[in-house]
Coordinates of C-alpha atoms in Angstrom, one line a residue:
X1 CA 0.0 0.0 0.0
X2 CA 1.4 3.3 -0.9
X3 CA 0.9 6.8 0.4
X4 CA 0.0 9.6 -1.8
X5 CA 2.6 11.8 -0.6
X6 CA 5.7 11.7 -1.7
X7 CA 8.9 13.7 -3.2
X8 CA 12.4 12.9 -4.9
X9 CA 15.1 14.7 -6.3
X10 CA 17.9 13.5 -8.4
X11 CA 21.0 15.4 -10.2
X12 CA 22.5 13.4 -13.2
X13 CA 25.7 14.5 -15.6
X14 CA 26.7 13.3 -19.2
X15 CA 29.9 15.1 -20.8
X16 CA 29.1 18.5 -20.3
X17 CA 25.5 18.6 -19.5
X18 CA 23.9 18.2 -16.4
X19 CA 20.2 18.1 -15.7
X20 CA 18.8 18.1 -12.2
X21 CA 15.2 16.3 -11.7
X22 CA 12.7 17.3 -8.7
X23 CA 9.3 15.2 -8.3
X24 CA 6.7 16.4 -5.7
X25 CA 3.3 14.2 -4.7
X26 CA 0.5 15.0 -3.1
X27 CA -3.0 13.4 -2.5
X28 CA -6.1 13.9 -5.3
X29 CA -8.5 11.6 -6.7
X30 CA -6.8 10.9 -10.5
X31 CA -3.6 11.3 -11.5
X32 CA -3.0 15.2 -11.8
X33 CA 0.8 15.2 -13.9
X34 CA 2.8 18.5 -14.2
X35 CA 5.4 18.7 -16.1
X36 CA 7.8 21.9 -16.1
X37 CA 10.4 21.7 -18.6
X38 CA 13.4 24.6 -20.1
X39 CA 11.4 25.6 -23.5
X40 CA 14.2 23.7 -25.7
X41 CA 13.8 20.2 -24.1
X42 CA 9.9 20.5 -24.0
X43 CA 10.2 17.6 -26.9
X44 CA 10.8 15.4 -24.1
X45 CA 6.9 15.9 -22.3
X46 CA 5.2 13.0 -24.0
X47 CA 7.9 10.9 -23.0
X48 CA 8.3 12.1 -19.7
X49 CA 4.6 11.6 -19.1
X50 CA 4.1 8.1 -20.1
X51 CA 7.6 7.2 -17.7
X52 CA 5.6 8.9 -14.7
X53 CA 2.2 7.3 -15.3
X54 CA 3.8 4.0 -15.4
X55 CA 4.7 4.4 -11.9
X56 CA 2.4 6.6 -10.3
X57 CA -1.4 5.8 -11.0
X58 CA -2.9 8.0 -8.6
X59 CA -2.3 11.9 -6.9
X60 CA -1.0 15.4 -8.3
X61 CA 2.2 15.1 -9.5
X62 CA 4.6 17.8 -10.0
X63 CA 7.5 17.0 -12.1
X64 CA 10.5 20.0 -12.8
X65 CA 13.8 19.2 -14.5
X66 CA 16.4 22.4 -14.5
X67 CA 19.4 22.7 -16.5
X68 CA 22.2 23.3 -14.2
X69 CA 25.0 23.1 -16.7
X70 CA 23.0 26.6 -18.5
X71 CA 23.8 25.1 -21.9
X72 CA 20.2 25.4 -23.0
X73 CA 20.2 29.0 -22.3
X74 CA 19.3 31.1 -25.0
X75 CA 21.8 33.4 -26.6
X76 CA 20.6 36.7 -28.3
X77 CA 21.3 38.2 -31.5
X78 CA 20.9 41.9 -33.0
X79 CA 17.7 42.1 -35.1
X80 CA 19.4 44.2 -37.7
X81 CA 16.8 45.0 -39.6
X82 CA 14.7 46.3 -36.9
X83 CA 17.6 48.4 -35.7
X84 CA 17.8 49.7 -39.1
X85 CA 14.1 50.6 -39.0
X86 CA 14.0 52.5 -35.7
X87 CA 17.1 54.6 -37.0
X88 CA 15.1 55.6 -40.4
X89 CA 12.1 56.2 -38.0
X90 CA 13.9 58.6 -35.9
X91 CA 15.7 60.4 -38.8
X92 CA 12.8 60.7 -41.0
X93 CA 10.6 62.0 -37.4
X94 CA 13.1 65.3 -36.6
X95 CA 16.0 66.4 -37.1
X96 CA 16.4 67.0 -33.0
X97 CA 18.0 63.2 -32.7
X98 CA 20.5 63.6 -35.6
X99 CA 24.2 64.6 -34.9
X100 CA 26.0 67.3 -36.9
X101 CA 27.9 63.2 -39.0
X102 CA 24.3 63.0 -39.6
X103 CA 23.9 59.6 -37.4
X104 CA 21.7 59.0 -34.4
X105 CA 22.2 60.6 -30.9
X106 CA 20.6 57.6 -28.9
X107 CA 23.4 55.5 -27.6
X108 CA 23.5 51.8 -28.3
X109 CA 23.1 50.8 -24.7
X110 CA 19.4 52.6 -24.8
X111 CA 18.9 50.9 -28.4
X112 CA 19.0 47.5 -27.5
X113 CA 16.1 48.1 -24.5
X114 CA 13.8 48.8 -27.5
X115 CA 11.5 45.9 -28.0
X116 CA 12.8 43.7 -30.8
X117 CA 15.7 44.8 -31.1
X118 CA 17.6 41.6 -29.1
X119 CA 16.2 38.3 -30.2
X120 CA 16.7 35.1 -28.5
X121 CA 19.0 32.9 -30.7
X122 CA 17.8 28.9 -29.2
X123 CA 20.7 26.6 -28.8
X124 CA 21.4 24.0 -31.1
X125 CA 20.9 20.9 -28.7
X126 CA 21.5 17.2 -29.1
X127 CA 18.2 15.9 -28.2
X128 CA 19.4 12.2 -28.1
X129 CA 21.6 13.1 -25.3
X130 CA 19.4 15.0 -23.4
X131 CA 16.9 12.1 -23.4
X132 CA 19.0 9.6 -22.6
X133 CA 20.5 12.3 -19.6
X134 CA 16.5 13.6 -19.0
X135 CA 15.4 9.8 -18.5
X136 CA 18.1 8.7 -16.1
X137 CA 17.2 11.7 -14.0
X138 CA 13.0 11.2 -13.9
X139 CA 14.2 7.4 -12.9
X140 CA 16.5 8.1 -10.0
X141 CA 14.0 10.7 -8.9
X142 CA 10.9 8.5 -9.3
X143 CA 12.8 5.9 -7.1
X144 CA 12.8 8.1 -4.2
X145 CA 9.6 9.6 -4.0
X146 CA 8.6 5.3 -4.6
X147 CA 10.1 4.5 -1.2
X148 CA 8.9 7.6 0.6
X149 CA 5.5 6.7 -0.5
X150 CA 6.0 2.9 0.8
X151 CA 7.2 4.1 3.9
X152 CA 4.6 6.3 4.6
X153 CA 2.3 4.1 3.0
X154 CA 3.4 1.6 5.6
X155 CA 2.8 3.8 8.5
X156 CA -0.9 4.4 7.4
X157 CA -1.9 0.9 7.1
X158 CA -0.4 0.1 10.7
X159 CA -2.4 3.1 11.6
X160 CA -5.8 2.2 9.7
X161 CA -4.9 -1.9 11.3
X162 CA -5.0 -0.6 14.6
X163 CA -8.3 1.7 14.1
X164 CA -10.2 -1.5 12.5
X165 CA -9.5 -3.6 15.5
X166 CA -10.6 -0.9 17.3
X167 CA -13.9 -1.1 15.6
X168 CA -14.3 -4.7 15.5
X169 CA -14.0 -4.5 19.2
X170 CA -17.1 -2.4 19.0
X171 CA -19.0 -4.9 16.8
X172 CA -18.2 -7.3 19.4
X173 CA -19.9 -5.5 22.2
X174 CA -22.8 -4.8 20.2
X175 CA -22.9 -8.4 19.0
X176 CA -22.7 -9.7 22.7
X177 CA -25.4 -6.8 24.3
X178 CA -28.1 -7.4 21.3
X179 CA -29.9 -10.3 23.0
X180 CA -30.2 -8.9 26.2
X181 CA -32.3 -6.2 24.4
X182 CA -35.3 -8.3 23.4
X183 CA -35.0 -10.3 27.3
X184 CA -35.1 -6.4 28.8
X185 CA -38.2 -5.5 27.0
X186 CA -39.7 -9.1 27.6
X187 CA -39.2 -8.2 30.9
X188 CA -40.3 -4.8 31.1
X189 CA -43.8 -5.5 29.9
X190 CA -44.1 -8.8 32.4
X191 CA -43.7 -6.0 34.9
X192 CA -46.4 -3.5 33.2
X193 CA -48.5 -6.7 33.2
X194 CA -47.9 -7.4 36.5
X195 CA -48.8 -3.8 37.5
X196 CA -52.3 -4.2 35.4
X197 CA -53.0 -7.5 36.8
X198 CA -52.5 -5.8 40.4
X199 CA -55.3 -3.3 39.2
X200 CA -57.2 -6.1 37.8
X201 CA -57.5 -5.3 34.4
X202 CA -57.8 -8.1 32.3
X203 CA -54.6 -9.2 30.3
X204 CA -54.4 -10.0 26.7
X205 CA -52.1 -12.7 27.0
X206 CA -51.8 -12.7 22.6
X207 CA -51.2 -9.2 22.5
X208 CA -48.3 -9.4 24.8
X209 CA -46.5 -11.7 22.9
X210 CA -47.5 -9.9 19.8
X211 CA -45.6 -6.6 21.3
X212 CA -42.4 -8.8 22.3
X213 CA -42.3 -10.5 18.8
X214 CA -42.7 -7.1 17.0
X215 CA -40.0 -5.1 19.0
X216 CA -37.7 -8.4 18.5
X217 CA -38.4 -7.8 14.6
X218 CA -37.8 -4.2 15.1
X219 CA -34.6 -4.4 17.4
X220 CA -33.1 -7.2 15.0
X221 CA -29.5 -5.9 14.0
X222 CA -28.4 -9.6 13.5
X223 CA -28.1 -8.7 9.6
X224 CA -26.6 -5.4 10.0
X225 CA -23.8 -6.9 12.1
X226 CA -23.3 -9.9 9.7
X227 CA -22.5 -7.2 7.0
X228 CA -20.7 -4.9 8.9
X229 CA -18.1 -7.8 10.0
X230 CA -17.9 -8.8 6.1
X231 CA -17.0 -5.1 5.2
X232 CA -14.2 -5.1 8.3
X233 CA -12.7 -8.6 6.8
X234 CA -13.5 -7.2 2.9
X235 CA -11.3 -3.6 4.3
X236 CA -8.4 -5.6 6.1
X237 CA -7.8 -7.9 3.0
X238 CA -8.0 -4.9 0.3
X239 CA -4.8 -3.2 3.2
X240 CA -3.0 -5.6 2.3
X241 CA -3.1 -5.9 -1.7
X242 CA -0.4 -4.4 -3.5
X243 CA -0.8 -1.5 -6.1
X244 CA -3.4 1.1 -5.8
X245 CA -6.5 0.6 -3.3
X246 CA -7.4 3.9 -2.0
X247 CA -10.8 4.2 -4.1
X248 CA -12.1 0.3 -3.4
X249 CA -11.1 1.5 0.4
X250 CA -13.0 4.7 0.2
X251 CA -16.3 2.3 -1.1
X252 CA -16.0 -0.3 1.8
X253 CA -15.7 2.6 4.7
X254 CA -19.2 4.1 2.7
X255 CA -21.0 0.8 3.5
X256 CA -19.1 0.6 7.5
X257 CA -20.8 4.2 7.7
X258 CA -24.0 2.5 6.0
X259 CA -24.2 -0.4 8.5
X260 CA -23.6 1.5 11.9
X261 CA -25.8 4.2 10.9
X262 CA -28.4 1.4 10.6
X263 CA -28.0 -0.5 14.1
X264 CA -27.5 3.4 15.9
X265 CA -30.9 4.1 14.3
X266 CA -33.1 0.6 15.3
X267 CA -31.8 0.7 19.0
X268 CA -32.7 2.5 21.6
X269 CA -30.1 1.0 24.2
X270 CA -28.2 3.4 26.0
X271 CA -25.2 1.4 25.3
X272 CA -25.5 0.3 22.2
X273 CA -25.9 3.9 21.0
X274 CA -22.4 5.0 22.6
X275 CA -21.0 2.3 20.7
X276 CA -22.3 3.4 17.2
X277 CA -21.1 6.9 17.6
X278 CA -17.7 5.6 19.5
X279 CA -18.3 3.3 15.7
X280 CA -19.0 6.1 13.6
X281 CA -16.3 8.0 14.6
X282 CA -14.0 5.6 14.2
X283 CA -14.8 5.2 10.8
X284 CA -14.6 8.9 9.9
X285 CA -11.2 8.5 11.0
X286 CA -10.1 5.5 8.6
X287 CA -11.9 7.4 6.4
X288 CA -9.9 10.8 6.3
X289 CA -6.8 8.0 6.5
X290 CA -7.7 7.0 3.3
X291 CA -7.9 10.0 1.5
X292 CA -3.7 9.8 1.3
X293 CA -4.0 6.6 -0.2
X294 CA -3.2 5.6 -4.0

């Protein structure tokens, strides 16, 4: 089981170029992939892309590669022509900007800050090099952020283990407390009868067992209990699958919820009520748990 949180970084050299990698992860309910690349080597995204999504099915990822030996930095170039133009402009506009040779006052240093004057000149680049240099990199990184997800992945399922046991201890006191409800309330209206008889009004011996069978029927959270202990065995095997099980999680805590929602709602037992909110609370817990989880 692996965490959606994650982050690697990884620095990586070939002759005279060297490319640094970072990879950042965080939780989200698809895969979310950024990928921030230097303008020259953005011929490397679809490649890139398909390397991360082999390896990370789930979260938003932020991938950034930066070239640290500046070889892919842009060079400029004087756009002639345009400088050419703006000098005509200003001779043919006044005479003010001309010197007495005839050529323009404005010194080169305040030319060049005119737009278009400097263009950016892109590096010739060996794209086969920087692939096989951009790859290594996205590797090494990816293998970090893989075992920082595993480890934290790790420490969330000993966490979510620990919070199911917790509820199936739960289940267990409701389980053993549920037929002792339908005794009680046998009980309970032997004691009205025997405060009617005591007035002697006449007893409707059918009726009485008509009102125990009915709040038995009512009270019944046999089912619900059944279900909710399949959901608890269905959660603990899914913890421990390998590759991505956050969403089939997120569906098996829904029906938990669903189930002790039910048996807090059909009892009226003191008890048994403490139980499904100590339950229900609980589960939101797993539940927010989860949410890190690929």
């Amino acid at each position: 089981m692996l965490s959606m949180t994650g982050y690697g970084k990884a620095a990586q050299s070939l002759g005279n170029l060297r490319l640094e990698g970072e990879i950042s992860t965080v939780n989200n309910r698809f895969l979310d992939l950024y990928i921030h690349l230097p303008d020259p080597l953005r011929f490397l995204d679809p490649l890139l892309r398909k390397e991360v999504e082999g390896r990370i099915h789930r979260g938003r990822v932020n991938l950034t590669l930066t070239d640290l030996s500046q070889t892919l930095d842009a060079g400029y170039r004087v756009n002639q022509e345009a400088l050419f133009q703006v000098a005509k402009d200003l001779e043919d506009f006044t005479e003010e900007y001309l010197s007495s040779e005839g050529g323009p006052m404005l010194r080169l240093d305040e030319l060049v800050k005119l737009p278009g004057i400097m263009v950016p000149c892109p590096p010739a680049i060996d794209e086969e090099s920087w692939q096989t240099l951009a790859m290594e990199v996205v590797d090494r990184a990816l293998d970090r952020v893989e075992d920082l997800r595993a480890k934290e992945g790790e420490r969330l399922q000993n966490n979510l283990l620990e919070k199911l046991d917790k509820l199936e201890d739960l289940v267990n006191r409701i389980e053993e407390r549920a037929p002792d409800l339908v005794q009680e309330e046998k009980d309970r209206l032997n004691k009205r009868v025997e405060d009617l008889l005591s007035e002697k009004t006449v007893l409707d011996q059918g009726r009485l067992e008509n009102e125990v069978a009915l709040f038995a029927q009512k009270a019944a959270i046999d089912e619900e209990i059944v279900r909710l202990r399949s959901h608890i065995k269905s959660f603990h095997d899914t913890v421990n699958k390998e590759g991505p099980v956050g969403k089939t999680l997120d569906f098996i805590v829904q029906e938990m919820n669903r189930e002790v929602n039910t048996i807090g709602s059909k009892s009226n037992d003191e008890a048994i009520r403490s139980w499904t909110i100590q339950g229900k609370t609980t589960i939101e817990e797993i539940r927010e748990q989860i949410q890190n989880i690929e």
